[in-house]
Short mmCIF file of N, CA and C in Angstrom, two decimals:
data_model
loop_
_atom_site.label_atom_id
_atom_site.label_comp_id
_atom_site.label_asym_id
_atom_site.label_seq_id
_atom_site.Cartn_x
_atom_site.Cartn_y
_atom_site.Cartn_z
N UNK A 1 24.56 -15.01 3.72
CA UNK A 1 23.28 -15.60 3.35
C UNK A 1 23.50 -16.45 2.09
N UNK A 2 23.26 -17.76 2.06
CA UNK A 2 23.47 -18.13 1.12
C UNK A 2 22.40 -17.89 0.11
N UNK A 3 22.33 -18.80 -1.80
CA UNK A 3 21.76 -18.44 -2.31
C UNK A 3 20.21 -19.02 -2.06
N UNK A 4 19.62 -20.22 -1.30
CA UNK A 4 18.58 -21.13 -1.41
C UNK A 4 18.12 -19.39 -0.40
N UNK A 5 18.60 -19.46 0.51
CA UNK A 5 17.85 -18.48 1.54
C UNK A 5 17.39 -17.00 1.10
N UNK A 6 17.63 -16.48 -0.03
CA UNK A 6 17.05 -15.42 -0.76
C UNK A 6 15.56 -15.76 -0.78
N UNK A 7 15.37 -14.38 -0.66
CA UNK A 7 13.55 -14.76 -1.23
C UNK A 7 13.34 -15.12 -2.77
N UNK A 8 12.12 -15.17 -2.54
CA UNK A 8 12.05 -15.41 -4.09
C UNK A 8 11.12 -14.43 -4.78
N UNK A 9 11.23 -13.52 -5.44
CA UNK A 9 10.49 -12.54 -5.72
C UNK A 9 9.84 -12.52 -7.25
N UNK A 10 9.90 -14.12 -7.59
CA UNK A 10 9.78 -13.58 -8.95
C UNK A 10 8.17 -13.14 -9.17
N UNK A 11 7.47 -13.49 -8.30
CA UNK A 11 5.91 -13.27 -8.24
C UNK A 11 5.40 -12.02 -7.96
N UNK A 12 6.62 -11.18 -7.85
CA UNK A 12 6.13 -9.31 -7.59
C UNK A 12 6.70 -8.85 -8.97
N UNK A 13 5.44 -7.60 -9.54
CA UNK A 13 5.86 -7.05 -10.47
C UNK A 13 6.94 -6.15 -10.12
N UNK A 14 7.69 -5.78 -11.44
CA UNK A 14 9.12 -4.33 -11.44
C UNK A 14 8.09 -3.07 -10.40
N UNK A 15 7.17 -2.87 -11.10
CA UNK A 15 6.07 -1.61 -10.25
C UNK A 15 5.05 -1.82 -9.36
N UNK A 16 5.09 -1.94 -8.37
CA UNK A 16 4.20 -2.72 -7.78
C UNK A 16 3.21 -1.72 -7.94
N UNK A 17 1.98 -2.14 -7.99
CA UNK A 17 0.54 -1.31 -8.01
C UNK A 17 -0.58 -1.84 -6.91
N UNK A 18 -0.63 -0.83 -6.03
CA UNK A 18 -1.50 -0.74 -5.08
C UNK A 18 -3.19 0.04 -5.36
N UNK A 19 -3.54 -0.29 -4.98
CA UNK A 19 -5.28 0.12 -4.77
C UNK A 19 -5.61 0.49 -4.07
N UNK A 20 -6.32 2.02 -4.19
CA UNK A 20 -6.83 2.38 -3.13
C UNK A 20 -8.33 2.38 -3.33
N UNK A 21 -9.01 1.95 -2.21
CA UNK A 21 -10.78 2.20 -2.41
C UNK A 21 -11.02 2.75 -1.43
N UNK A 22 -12.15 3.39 -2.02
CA UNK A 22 -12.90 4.45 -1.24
C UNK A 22 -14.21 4.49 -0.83
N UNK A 23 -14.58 4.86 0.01
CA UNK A 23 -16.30 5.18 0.79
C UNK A 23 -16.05 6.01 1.50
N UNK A 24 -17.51 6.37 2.08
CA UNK A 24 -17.78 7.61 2.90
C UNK A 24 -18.91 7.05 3.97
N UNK A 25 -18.58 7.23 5.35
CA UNK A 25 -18.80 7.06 6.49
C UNK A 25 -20.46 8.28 6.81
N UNK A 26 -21.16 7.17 7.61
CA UNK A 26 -22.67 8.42 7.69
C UNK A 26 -22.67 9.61 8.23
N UNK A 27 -21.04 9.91 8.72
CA UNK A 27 -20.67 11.44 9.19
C UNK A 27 -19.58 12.17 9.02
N UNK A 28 -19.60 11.67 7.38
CA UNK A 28 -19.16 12.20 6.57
C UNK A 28 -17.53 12.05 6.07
N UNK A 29 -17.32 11.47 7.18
CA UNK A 29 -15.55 10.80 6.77
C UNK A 29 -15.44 9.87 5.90
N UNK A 30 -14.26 10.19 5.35
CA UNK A 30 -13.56 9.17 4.41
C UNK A 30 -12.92 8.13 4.25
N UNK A 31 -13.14 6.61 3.73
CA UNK A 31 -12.29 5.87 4.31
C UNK A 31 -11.44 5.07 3.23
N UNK A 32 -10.48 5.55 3.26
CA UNK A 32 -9.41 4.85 2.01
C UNK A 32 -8.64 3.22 2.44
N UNK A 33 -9.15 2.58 1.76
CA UNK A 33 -8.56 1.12 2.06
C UNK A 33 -7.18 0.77 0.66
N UNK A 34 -6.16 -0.01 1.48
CA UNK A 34 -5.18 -0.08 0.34
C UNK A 34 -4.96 -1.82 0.26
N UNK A 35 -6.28 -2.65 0.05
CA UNK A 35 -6.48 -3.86 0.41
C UNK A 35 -5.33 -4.60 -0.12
N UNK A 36 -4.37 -4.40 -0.74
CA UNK A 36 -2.93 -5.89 -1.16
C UNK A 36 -2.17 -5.47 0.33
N UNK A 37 -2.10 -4.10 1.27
CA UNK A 37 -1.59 -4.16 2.32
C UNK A 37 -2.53 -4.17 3.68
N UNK A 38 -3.41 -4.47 3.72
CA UNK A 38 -4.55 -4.70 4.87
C UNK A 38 -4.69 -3.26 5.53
N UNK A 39 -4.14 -1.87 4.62
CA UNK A 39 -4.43 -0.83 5.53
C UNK A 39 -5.78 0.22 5.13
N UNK A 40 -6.05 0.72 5.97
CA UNK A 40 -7.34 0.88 6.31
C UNK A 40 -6.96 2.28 7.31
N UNK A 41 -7.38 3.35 6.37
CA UNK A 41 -7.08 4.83 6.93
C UNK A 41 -8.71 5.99 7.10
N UNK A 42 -9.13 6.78 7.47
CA UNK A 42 -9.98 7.94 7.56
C UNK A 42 -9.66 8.95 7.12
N UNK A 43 -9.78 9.69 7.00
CA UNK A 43 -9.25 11.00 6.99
C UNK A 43 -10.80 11.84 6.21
N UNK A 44 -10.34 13.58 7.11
CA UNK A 44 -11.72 14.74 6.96
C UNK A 44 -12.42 14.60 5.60
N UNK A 45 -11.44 14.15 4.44
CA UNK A 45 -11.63 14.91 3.01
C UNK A 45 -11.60 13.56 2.22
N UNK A 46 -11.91 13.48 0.47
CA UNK A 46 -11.28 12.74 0.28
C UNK A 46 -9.98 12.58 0.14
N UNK A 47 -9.23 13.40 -0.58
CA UNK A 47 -8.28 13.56 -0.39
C UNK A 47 -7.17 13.30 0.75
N UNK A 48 -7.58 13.94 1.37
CA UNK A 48 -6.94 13.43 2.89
C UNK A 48 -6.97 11.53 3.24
N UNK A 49 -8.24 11.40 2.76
CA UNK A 49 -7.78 9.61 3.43
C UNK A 49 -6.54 9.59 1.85
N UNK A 50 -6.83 9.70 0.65
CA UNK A 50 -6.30 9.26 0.24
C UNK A 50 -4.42 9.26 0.76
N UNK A 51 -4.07 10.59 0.70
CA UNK A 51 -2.98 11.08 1.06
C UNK A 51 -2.52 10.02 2.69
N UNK A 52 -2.93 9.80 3.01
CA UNK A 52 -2.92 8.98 4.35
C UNK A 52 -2.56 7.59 4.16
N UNK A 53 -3.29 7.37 3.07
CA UNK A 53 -3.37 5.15 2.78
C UNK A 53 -1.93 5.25 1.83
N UNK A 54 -1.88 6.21 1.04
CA UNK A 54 -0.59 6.60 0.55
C UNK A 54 0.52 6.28 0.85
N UNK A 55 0.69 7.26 2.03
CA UNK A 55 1.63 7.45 2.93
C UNK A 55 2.41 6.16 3.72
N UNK A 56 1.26 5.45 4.68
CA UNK A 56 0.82 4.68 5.28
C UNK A 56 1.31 3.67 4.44
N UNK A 57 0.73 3.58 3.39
CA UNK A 57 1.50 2.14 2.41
C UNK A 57 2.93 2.28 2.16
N UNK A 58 2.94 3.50 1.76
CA UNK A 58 5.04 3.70 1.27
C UNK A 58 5.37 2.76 2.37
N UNK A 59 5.17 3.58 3.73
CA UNK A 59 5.96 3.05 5.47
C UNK A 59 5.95 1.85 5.19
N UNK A 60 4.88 0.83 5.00
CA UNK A 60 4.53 -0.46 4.83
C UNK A 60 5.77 -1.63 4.07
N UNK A 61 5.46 -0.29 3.10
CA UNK A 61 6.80 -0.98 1.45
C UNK A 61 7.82 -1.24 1.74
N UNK A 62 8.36 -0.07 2.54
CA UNK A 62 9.76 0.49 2.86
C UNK A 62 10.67 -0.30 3.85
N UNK A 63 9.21 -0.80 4.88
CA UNK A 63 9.87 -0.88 5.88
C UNK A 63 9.49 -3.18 5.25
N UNK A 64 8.90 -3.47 4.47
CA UNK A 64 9.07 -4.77 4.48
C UNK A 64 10.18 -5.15 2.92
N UNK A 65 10.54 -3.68 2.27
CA UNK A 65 12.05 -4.11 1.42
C UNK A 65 13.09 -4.36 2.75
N UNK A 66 13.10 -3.31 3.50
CA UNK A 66 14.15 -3.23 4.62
C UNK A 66 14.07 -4.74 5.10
N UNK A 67 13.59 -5.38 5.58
CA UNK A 67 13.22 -6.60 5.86
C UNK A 67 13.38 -7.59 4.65
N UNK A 68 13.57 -7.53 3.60
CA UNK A 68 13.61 -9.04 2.95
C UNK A 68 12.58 -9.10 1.83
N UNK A 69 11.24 -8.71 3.03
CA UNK A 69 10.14 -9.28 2.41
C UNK A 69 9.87 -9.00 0.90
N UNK A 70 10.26 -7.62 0.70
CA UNK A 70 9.87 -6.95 -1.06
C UNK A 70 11.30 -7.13 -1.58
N UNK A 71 10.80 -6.71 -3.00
CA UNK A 71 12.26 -6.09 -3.27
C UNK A 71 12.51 -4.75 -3.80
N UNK A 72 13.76 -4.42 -3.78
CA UNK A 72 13.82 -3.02 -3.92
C UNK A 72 13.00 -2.14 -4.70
N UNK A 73 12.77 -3.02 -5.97
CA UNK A 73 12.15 -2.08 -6.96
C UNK A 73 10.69 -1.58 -6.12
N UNK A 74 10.25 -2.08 -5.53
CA UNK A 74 8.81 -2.12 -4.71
C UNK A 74 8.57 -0.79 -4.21
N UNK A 75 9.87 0.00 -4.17
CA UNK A 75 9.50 1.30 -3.23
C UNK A 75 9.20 2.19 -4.49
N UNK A 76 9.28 1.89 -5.77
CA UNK A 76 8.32 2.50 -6.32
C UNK A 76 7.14 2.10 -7.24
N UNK A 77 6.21 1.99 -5.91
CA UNK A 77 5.12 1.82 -5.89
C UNK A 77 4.22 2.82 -6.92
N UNK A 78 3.31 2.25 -7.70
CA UNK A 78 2.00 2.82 -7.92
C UNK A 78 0.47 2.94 -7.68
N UNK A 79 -0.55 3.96 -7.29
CA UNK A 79 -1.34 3.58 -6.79
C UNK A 79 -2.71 4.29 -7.74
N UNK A 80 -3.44 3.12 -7.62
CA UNK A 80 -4.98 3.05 -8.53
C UNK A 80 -6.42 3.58 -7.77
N UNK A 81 -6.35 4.95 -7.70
CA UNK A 81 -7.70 4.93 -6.93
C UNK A 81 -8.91 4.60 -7.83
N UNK A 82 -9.08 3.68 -6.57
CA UNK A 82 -10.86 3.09 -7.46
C UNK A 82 -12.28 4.20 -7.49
N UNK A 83 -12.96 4.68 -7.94
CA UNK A 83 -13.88 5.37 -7.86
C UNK A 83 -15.08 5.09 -6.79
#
Protein backbone atom coordinates (compact mmCIF):
# COMPACT_ATOMS: atom_id res chain seq x y z
CA UNK A 1 0.00 0.00 0.00
CA UNK A 2 1.55 2.89 -0.77
CA UNK A 3 1.78 6.13 1.29
CA UNK A 4 -1.07 8.58 -0.70
CA UNK A 5 -3.47 5.39 -0.15
CA UNK A 6 -3.43 5.46 3.77
CA UNK A 7 -6.32 6.97 5.27
CA UNK A 8 -6.16 9.94 6.70
CA UNK A 9 -7.09 10.02 10.23
CA UNK A 10 -6.01 13.10 11.40
CA UNK A 11 -9.75 14.21 12.02
CA UNK A 12 -10.37 11.32 14.75
CA UNK A 13 -9.50 12.01 18.25
CA UNK A 14 -6.55 9.55 20.30
CA UNK A 15 -10.11 8.54 22.40
CA UNK A 16 -12.78 8.41 20.48
CA UNK A 17 -16.02 9.40 22.49
CA UNK A 18 -19.28 8.05 21.68
CA UNK A 19 -22.81 9.06 22.95
CA UNK A 20 -25.23 7.33 24.12
CA UNK A 21 -28.97 8.76 24.37
CA UNK A 22 -31.67 7.61 25.92
CA UNK A 23 -35.68 7.39 26.03
CA UNK A 24 -38.29 5.22 27.05
CA UNK A 25 -40.84 3.63 24.77
CA UNK A 26 -44.95 3.79 25.95
CA UNK A 27 -44.31 0.10 27.08
CA UNK A 28 -41.84 0.69 28.88
CA UNK A 29 -38.63 -0.25 26.92
CA UNK A 30 -35.56 1.37 26.57
CA UNK A 31 -33.99 2.82 23.74
CA UNK A 32 -30.26 3.64 23.67
CA UNK A 33 -29.07 5.43 20.50
CA UNK A 34 -25.16 5.74 19.84
CA UNK A 35 -25.84 8.54 17.07
CA UNK A 36 -21.76 9.17 15.63
CA UNK A 37 -22.50 5.22 14.74
CA UNK A 38 -26.22 5.20 13.45
CA UNK A 39 -26.93 2.41 16.13
CA UNK A 40 -30.04 2.21 17.63
CA UNK A 41 -30.62 -0.68 20.36
CA UNK A 42 -33.82 -1.62 23.06
CA UNK A 43 -33.30 -3.39 25.66
CA UNK A 44 -35.89 -4.47 29.16
CA UNK A 45 -33.93 -2.00 31.54
CA UNK A 46 -32.04 0.95 31.30
CA UNK A 47 -29.22 -0.47 31.72
CA UNK A 48 -29.63 -3.18 29.48
CA UNK A 49 -30.13 -0.88 26.30
CA UNK A 50 -27.27 0.77 27.54
CA UNK A 51 -25.02 -2.37 27.85
CA UNK A 52 -26.29 -3.33 24.29
CA UNK A 53 -25.44 0.19 22.23
CA UNK A 54 -22.13 -0.46 24.10
CA UNK A 55 -21.47 -3.55 22.96
CA UNK A 56 -22.96 -3.09 19.58
CA UNK A 57 -20.66 0.01 19.06
CA UNK A 58 -17.24 -1.78 20.23
CA UNK A 59 -18.39 -4.59 17.12
CA UNK A 60 -18.87 -1.43 15.00
CA UNK A 61 -15.21 0.08 16.06
CA UNK A 62 -13.51 -3.07 15.82
CA UNK A 63 -14.70 -4.31 12.98
CA UNK A 64 -14.22 -0.71 10.85
CA UNK A 65 -10.25 -0.43 12.52
CA UNK A 66 -10.08 -4.03 10.96
CA UNK A 67 -11.07 -2.43 7.76
CA UNK A 68 -9.02 0.77 7.41
CA UNK A 69 -11.73 2.86 8.23
CA UNK A 70 -10.58 3.90 12.13
CA UNK A 71 -7.55 3.76 13.58
CA UNK A 72 -6.27 1.65 16.08
CA UNK A 73 -6.37 3.87 18.91
CA UNK A 74 -10.35 3.92 18.27
CA UNK A 75 -10.90 0.60 20.00
CA UNK A 76 -10.58 2.47 22.96
CA UNK A 77 -13.47 4.05 22.83
CA UNK A 78 -15.32 6.22 25.42
CA UNK A 79 -18.85 6.54 26.05
CA UNK A 80 -21.10 9.67 27.37
CA UNK A 81 -24.47 8.74 28.50
CA UNK A 82 -26.72 11.62 27.99
CA UNK A 83 -29.43 11.90 30.64
Amino acid sequence: MSESSHPDYRWYALAMKLTIELDREIDGRWIAEVPELNVLLYGDSKQDAIQRAQSAAREIVLDRIAHGELPPDSANATFDVAA
